[in-house]
Every structure is written in structure tokens, then in C-alpha cells.
CSV table of C-alpha atoms in Angstrom, one decimal:
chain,number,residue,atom,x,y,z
A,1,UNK,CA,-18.1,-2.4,-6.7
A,2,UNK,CA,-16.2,-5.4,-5.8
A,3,UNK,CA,-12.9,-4.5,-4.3
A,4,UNK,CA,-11.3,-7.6,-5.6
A,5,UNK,CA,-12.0,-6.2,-9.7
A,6,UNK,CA,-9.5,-3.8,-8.3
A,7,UNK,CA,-7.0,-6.2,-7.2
A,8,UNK,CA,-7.1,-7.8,-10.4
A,9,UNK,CA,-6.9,-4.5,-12.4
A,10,UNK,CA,-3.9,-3.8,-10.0
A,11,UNK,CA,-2.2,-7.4,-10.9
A,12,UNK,CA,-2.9,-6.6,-14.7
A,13,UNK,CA,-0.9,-3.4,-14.7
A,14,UNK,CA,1.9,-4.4,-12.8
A,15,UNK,CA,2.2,-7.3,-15.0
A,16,UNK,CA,1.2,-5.8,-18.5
A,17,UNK,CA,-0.6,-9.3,-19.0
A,18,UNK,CA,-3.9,-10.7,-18.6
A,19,UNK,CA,-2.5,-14.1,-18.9
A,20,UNK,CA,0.2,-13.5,-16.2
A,21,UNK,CA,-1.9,-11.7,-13.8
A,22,UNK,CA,-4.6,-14.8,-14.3
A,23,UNK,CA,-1.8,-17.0,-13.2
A,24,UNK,CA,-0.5,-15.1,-10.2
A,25,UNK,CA,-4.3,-14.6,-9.0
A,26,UNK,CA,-5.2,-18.4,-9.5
A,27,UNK,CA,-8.1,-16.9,-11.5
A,28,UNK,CA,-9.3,-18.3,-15.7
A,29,UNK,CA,-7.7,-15.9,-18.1
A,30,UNK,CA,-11.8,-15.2,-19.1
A,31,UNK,CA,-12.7,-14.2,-15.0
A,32,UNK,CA,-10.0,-11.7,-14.9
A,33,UNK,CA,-11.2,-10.5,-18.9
A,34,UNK,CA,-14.7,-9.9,-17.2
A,35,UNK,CA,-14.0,-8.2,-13.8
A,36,UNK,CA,-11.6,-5.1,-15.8
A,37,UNK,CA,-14.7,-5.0,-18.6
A,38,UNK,CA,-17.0,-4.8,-15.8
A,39,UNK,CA,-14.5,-2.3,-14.2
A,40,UNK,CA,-14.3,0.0,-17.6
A,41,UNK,CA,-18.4,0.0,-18.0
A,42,UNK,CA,-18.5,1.4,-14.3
A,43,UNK,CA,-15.9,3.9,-15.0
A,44,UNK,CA,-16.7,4.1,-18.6
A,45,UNK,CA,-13.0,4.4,-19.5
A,46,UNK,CA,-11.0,2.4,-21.3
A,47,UNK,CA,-8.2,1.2,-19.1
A,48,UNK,CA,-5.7,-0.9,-21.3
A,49,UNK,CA,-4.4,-0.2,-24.5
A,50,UNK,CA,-2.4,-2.9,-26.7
A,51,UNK,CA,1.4,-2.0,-27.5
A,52,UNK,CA,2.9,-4.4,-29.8
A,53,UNK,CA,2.0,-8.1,-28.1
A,54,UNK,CA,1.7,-6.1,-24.8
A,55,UNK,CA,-0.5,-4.4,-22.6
A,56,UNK,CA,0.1,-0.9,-21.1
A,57,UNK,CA,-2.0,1.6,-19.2
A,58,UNK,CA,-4.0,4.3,-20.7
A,59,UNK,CA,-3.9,8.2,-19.2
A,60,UNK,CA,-7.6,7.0,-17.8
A,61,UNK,CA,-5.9,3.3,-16.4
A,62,UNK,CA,-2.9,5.4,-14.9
A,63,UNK,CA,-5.5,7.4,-12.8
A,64,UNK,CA,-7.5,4.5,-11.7
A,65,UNK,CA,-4.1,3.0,-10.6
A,66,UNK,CA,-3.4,5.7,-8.0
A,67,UNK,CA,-6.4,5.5,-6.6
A,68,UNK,CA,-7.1,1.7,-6.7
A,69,UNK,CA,-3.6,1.7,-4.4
A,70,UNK,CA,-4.7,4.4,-2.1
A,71,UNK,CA,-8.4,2.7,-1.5
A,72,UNK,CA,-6.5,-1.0,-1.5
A,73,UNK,CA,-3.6,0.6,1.1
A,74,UNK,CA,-6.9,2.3,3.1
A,75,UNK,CA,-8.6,-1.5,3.3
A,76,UNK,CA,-5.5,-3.2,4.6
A,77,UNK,CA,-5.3,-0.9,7.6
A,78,UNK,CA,-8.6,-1.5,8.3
A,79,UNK,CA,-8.1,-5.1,8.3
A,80,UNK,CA,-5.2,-4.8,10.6
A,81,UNK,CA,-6.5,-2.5,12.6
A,82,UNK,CA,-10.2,-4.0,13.6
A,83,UNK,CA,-8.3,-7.8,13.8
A,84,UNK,CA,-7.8,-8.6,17.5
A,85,UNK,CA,-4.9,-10.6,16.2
A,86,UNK,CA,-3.0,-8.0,14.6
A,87,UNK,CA,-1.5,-6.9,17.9
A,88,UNK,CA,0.5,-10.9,18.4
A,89,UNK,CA,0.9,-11.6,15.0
A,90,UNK,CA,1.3,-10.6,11.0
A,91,UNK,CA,4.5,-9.3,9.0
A,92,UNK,CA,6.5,-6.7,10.2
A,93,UNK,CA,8.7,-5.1,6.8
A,94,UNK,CA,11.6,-3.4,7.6
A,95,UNK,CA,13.8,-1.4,5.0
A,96,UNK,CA,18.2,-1.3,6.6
A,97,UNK,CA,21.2,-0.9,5.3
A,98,UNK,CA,23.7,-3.5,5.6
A,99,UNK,CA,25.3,-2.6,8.5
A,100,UNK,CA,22.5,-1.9,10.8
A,101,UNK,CA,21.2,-5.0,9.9
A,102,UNK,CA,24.2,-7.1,10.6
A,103,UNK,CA,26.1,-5.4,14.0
A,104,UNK,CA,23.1,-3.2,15.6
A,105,UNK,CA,19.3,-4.3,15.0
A,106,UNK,CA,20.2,-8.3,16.0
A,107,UNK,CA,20.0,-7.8,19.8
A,108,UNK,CA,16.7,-5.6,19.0
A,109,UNK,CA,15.6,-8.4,16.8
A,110,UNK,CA,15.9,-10.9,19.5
A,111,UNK,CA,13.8,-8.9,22.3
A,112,UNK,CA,11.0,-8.0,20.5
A,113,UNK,CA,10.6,-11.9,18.8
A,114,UNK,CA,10.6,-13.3,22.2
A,115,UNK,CA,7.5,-10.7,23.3
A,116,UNK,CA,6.1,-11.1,19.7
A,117,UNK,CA,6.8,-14.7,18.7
A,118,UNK,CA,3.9,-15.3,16.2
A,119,UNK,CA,4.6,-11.4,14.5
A,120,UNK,CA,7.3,-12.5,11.2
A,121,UNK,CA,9.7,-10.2,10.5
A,122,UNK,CA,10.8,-9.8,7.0
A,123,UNK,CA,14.0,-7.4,6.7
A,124,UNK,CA,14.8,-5.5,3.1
A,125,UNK,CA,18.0,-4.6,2.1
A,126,UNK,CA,18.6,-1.1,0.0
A,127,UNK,CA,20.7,2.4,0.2
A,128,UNK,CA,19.0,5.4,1.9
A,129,UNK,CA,17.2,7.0,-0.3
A,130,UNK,CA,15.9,3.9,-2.2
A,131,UNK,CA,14.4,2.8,1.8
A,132,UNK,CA,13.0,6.3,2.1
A,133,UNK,CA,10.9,6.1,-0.7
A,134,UNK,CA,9.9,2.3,0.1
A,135,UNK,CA,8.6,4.0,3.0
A,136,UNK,CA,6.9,7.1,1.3
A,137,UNK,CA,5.3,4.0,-1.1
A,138,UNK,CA,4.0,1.6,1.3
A,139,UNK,CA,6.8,-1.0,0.9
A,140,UNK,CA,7.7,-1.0,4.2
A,141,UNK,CA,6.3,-0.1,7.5
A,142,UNK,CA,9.7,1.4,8.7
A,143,UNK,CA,13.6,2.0,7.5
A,144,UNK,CA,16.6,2.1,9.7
A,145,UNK,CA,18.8,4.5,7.4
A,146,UNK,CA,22.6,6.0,7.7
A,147,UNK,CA,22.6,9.0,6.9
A,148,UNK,CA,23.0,12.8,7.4
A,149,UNK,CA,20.1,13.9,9.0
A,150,UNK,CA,17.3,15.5,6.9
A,151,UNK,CA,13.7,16.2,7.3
A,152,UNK,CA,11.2,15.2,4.8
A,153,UNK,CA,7.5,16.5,4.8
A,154,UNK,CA,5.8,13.0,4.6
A,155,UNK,CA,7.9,11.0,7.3
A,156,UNK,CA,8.7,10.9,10.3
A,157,UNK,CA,12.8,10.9,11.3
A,158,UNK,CA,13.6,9.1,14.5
A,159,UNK,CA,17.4,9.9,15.1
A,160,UNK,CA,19.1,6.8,17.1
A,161,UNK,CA,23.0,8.5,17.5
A,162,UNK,CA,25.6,9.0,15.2
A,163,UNK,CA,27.4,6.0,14.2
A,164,UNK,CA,31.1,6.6,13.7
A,165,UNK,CA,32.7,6.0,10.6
A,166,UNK,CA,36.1,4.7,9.7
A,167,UNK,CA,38.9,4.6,6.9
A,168,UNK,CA,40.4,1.5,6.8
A,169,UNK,CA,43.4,-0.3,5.3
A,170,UNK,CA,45.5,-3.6,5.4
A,171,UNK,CA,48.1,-3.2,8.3
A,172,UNK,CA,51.1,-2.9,6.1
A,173,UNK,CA,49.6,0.3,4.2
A,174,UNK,CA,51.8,3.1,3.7
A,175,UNK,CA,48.9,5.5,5.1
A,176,UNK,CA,48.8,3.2,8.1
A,177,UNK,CA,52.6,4.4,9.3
A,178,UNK,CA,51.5,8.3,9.5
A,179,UNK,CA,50.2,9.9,12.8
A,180,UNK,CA,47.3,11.9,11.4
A,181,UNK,CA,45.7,12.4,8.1
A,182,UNK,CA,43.9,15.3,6.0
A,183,UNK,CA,41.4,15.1,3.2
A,184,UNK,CA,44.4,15.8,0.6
A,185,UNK,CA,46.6,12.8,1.7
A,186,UNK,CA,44.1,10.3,-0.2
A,187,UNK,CA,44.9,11.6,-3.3
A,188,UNK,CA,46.0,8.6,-5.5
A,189,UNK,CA,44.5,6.5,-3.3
A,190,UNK,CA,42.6,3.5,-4.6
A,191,UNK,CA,39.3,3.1,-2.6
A,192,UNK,CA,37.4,0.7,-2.3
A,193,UNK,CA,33.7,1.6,-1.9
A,194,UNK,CA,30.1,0.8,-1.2
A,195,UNK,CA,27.4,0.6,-4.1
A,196,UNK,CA,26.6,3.7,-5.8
A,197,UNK,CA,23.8,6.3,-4.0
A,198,UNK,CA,25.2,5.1,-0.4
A,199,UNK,CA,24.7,8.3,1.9
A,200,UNK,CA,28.6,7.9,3.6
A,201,UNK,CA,30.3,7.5,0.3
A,202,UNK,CA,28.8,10.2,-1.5
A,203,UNK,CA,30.1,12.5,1.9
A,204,UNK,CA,33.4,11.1,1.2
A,205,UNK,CA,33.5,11.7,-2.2
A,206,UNK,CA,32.3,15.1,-2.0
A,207,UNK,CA,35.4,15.7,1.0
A,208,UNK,CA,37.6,13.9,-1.5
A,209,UNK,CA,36.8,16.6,-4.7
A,210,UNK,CA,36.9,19.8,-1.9
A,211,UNK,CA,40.3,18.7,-0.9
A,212,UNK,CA,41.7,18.1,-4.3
A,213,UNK,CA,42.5,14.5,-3.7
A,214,UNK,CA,42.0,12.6,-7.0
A,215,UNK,CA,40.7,9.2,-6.8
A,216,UNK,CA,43.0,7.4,-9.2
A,217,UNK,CA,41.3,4.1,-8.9
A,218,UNK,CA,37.9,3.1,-7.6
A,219,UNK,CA,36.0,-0.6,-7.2
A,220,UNK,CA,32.8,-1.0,-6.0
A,221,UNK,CA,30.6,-4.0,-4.3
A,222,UNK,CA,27.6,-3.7,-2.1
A,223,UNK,CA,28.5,-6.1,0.5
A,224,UNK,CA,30.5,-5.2,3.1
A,225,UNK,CA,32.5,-8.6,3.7
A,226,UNK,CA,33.9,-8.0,0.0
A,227,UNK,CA,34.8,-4.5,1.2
A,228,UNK,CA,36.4,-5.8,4.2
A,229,UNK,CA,38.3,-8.8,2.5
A,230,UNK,CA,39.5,-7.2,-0.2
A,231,UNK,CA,41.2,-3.7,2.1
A,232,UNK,CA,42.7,-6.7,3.9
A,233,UNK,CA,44.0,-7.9,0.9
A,234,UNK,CA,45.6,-4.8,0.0
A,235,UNK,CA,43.5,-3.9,-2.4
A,236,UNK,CA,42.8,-0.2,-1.4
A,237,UNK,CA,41.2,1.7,1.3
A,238,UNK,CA,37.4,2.2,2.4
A,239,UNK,CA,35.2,4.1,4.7
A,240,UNK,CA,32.6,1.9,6.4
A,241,UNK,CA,30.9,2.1,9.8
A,242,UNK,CA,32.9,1.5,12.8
A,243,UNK,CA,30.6,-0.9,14.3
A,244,UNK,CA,31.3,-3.1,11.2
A,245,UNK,CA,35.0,-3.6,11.4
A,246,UNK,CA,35.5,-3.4,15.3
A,247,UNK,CA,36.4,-7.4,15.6
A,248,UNK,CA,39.2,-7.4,12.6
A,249,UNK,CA,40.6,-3.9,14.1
A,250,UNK,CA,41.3,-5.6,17.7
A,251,UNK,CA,42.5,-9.0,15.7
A,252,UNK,CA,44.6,-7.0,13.6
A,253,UNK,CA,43.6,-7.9,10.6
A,254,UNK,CA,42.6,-4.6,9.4
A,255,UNK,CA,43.8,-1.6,10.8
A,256,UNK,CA,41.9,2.1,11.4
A,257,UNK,CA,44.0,5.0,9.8
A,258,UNK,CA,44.4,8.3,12.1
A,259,UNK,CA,41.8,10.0,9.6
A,260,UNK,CA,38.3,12.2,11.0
A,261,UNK,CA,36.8,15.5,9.0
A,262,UNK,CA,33.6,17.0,10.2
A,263,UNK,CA,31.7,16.4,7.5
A,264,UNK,CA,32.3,12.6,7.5
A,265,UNK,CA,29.3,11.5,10.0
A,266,UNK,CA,26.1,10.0,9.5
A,267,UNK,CA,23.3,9.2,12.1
A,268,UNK,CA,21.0,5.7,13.1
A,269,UNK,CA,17.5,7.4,11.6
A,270,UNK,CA,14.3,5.4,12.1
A,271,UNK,CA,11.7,6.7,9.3
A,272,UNK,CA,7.9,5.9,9.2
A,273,UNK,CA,5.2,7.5,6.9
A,274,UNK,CA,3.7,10.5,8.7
A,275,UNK,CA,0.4,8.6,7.8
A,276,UNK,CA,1.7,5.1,9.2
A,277,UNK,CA,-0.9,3.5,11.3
A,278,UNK,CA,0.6,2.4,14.0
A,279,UNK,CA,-0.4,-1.7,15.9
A,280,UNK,CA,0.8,-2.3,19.6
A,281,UNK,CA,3.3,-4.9,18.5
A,282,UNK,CA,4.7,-2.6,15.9
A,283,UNK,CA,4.8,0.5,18.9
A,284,UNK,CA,6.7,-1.4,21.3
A,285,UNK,CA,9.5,-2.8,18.7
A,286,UNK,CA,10.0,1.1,18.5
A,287,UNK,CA,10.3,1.8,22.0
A,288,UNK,CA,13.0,-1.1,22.2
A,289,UNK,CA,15.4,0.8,20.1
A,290,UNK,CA,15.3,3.8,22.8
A,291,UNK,CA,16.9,1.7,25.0
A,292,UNK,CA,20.1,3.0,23.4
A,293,UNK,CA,19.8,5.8,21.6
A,294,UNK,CA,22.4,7.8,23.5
A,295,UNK,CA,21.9,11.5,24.1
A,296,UNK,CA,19.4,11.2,21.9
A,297,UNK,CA,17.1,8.9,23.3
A,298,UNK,CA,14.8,11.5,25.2
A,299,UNK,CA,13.9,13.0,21.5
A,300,UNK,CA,13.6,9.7,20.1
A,301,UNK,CA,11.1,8.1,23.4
A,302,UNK,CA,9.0,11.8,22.3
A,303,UNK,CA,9.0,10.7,18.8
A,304,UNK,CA,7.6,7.2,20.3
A,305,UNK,CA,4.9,9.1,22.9
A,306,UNK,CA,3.8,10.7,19.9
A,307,UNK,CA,3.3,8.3,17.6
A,308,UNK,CA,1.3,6.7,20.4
A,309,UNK,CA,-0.6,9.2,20.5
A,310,UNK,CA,-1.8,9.3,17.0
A,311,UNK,CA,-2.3,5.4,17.2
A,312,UNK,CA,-4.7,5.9,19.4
């Protein structure tokens, strides 16, 4: 069988359209016609049903799928692993959060492009779990995540060190004026926070409902600048990684209020699929971020041996 009737048959179901897969492949609408017939008299299935003026997958085209990505998936690491120029060059995908992405992979970043100028690395915003199941599916060769730490049966979890996380408000908050605060002295607070499904908010909500603390007033944004300009506007109050607001809390312009609680922490987590094959270029980028991983940098350089071990 020709491998490429299964990219086709790929591009047809992900865009429900012969005529749009035709397009995207550069191929006659009547060459991409052929290769799925030809595909259905091997199989002797039918793969495509209409629905209305579209396309959709039948139970024997959903099954094909799966397997067409697995065998596809399987090819590409073949390619990349017998090409001599895999090691100094190709894409590296990588799934963050905002934060990490902005004040802690940069310097990282940096290091590893002037070892590996010719590798292109593509970063991929998203919330945790939405990056942990990029990984599970192939969309990305590894995620930096914040996060409480968890263990999952189909990746590995690289823990970098906690990163410490703040409340903060405009200067001239009344919250800013106590000496120490509780859980309970939020209530009728408005908040500010992150997009819905981030890891540190959900932990803040969750301290928020134990301590009784209504929220009487909530906005929400997924960038962190909006977050940041509007608490110094007065808007309300956030939580957001320290590492993020360090420069306006020495200016002034925002201020940290006196406010910790045990269950408000998260952790720098590198995850990779268990199954992840692993190039040279892509190793050492990984043994960069030991460099400072803090007390746990001797569990996270193991978690490197290791996977250097399987690469091999």
C-alpha cells in the first residue's frame, strides 16, 4: 500500500471534504477520489459516508483513522531517527504556559539556539491540561506546565521547582494596608483571573469556597499583561506567578499582599510521552533546564540519564 493513500485519507477526514483536502495536498480533486477508492477496495470498507452536503467518517473510516495516525506517527520517527541531519536541525514543538514562556524558558531558549542554530523552535501556547494532552496526542514533543504535581501513566513528569505564587493589588488597595491575610479576608473581593481550566486558579478558587469567601465579582483574560494592567488599575486582585510581576513589585507599581496558604503552590513540570523518541539535539535542550532546577535538579538530571537511556 502506498503510505501517501493514507495521508490523503487523513487530510480528507480532518477536513470532511475531498475538495478541500485536494487543495491543501496540491493534488486534482479526481487523484485524491482514486487513492481513498483504492484504499476502500484494499480494506473492503466503506470509509466515508455523505451527511447533508458533507462528508463524515463511518464506524469502519473512524478505525482506519486511529491506525493510519499510529502507522503515519511510527514513519516520522523513523525518518527522524535514520536522518543524520536530524541531530542539527528540524522543528522542535513545545507546549507552555504564558508565564514560563515569557520570564523563565528565554535564557534556556537562547543556549540551546546558539548550540542548535539550524533546529526551529516553534512554541504553543495553552493551559495545563490542554498541553498534557497535546503531548499524550503527538502535538508536541514536550510541555512545560504549572501545576500541582501529578503522575500520569503515559508521560513522563520532570519536576523543575515550585514557582511561587502571588496575590497582587494596586498599591492603594485596602488589603494592601493589613499585615497578614487568611483565605476568609477575600471575601467580596473582585478578582481578576486567568482563563478558565488554569491549574493556579482553580487552587485558588477551591481555597476561596473552603474558606467561605464569596467572590462577588470575577473578570477573566488569558494574558497576563491584561491581568497585570488592569490590578494596577484598581480593578481587582489576582494571583499569578511571582516571577511574572517581580519588575512592577520593586517599581511599585503593583504591590504583593501579605497572603500564602499551603495549598496555593504549583511546580515547573517538564512532560514528554513515555513513548517519545528522543534526537541528541532534543536531549541536550533537556539537560539545559537542569542547570536550575533547585533541589530538584538531581531527580530531574535522573529523569534526563534515563531518557538517554531509552534513546539509545
Amino acid at each position: 500500500m502506498d503510505t501517501r493513500y493514507l495521508l490523503t485519507f487523513r487530510e480528507v477526514a480532518k477536513c470532511q471534504s475531498f475538495t478541500r483536502a485536494a487543495e491543501v495536498l496540491g493534488y486534482a480533486q479526481s487523484s485524491v477520489t482514486t487513492q481513498i477508492q483504492n484504499l476502500e477496495a484494499d480494506f473492503g470498507v466503506t470509509l466515508f459516508e455523505r451527511w447533508g452536503r458533507k462528508i463524515r467518517l463511518t464506524h469502519a473510516g473512524e478505525a482506519l483513522l486511529a491506525y493510519s495516525e499510529q502507522l503515519l506517527a511510527v514513519l516520522d520517527e523513523a525518518r527522524a531517527n535514520l536522518s543524520e541531519q536530524a541531530q542539527l536541525a528540524g522543528t522542535l514543538r513545545i507546549g507552555t504556559v504564558e508565564s514560563l514562556a515569557a520570564f523563565f524558558l528565554p535564557p534556556f531558549l537562547q543556549a540551546f539556539r546558539t548550540e542548535h542554530p539550524r533546529v526551529r523552535i516553534l512554541l504553543k501556547p495553552g493551559i495545563c491540561h490542554e498541553l498534557r494532552q497535546g503531548v499524550k496526542e503527538g502535538h508536541y514533543d514536550f510541555a512545560f506546565v504549572l501545576d500541582w504535581l501529578q503522575d500520569h501513566p503515559e508521560l513522563v513528569n520532570i519536576n523543575l521547582g515550585e514557582e511561587k505564587l502571588v496575590v497582587i493589588a494596586a498599591p492603594n488597595h485596602p488589603l494592601a494596608r493589613l499585615e497578614q491575610l487568611e483565605a476568609r479576608d477575600f471575601a467580596g473581593a473582585n478578582w481578576i483571573f486567568t482563563e478558565a481550566g488554569c491549574s493556579y486558579r482553580s487552587i485558588m478558587e477551591s481555597v476561596l469556597r473552603d474558606a467561605g469567601a464569596t467572590i462577588e465579582s470575577s473578570s477573566e483574560f488569558g494574558s497576563l499583561e491584561a491581568i497585570k494592567q488592569c490590578v494596577a488599575y484598581d480593578l481587582g486582585i489576582a494571583l499569578v506567578p511571582y516571577i511574572a510581576v517581580a519588575e512592577e513589585a520593586k517599581n511599585g507599581t503593583l504591590t504583593i499582599l501579605p497572603f500564602s496558604h499551603p495549598e496555593v503552590r504549583v511546580y515547573r513540570q517538564l512532560v514528554y510521552h513515555k513513548k517519545k523518541w528522543m534526537p541528541q539535539a532534543l536531549l541536550r535542550f533537556l539537560e539545559l533546564l537542569t542547570t536550575n532546577a533547585g533541589q530538584q535538579q538531581g531527580a530531574a538530571k535522573n529523569a534526563i540519564s534515563a531518557a538517554k537511556a531509552d534513546a539509545i
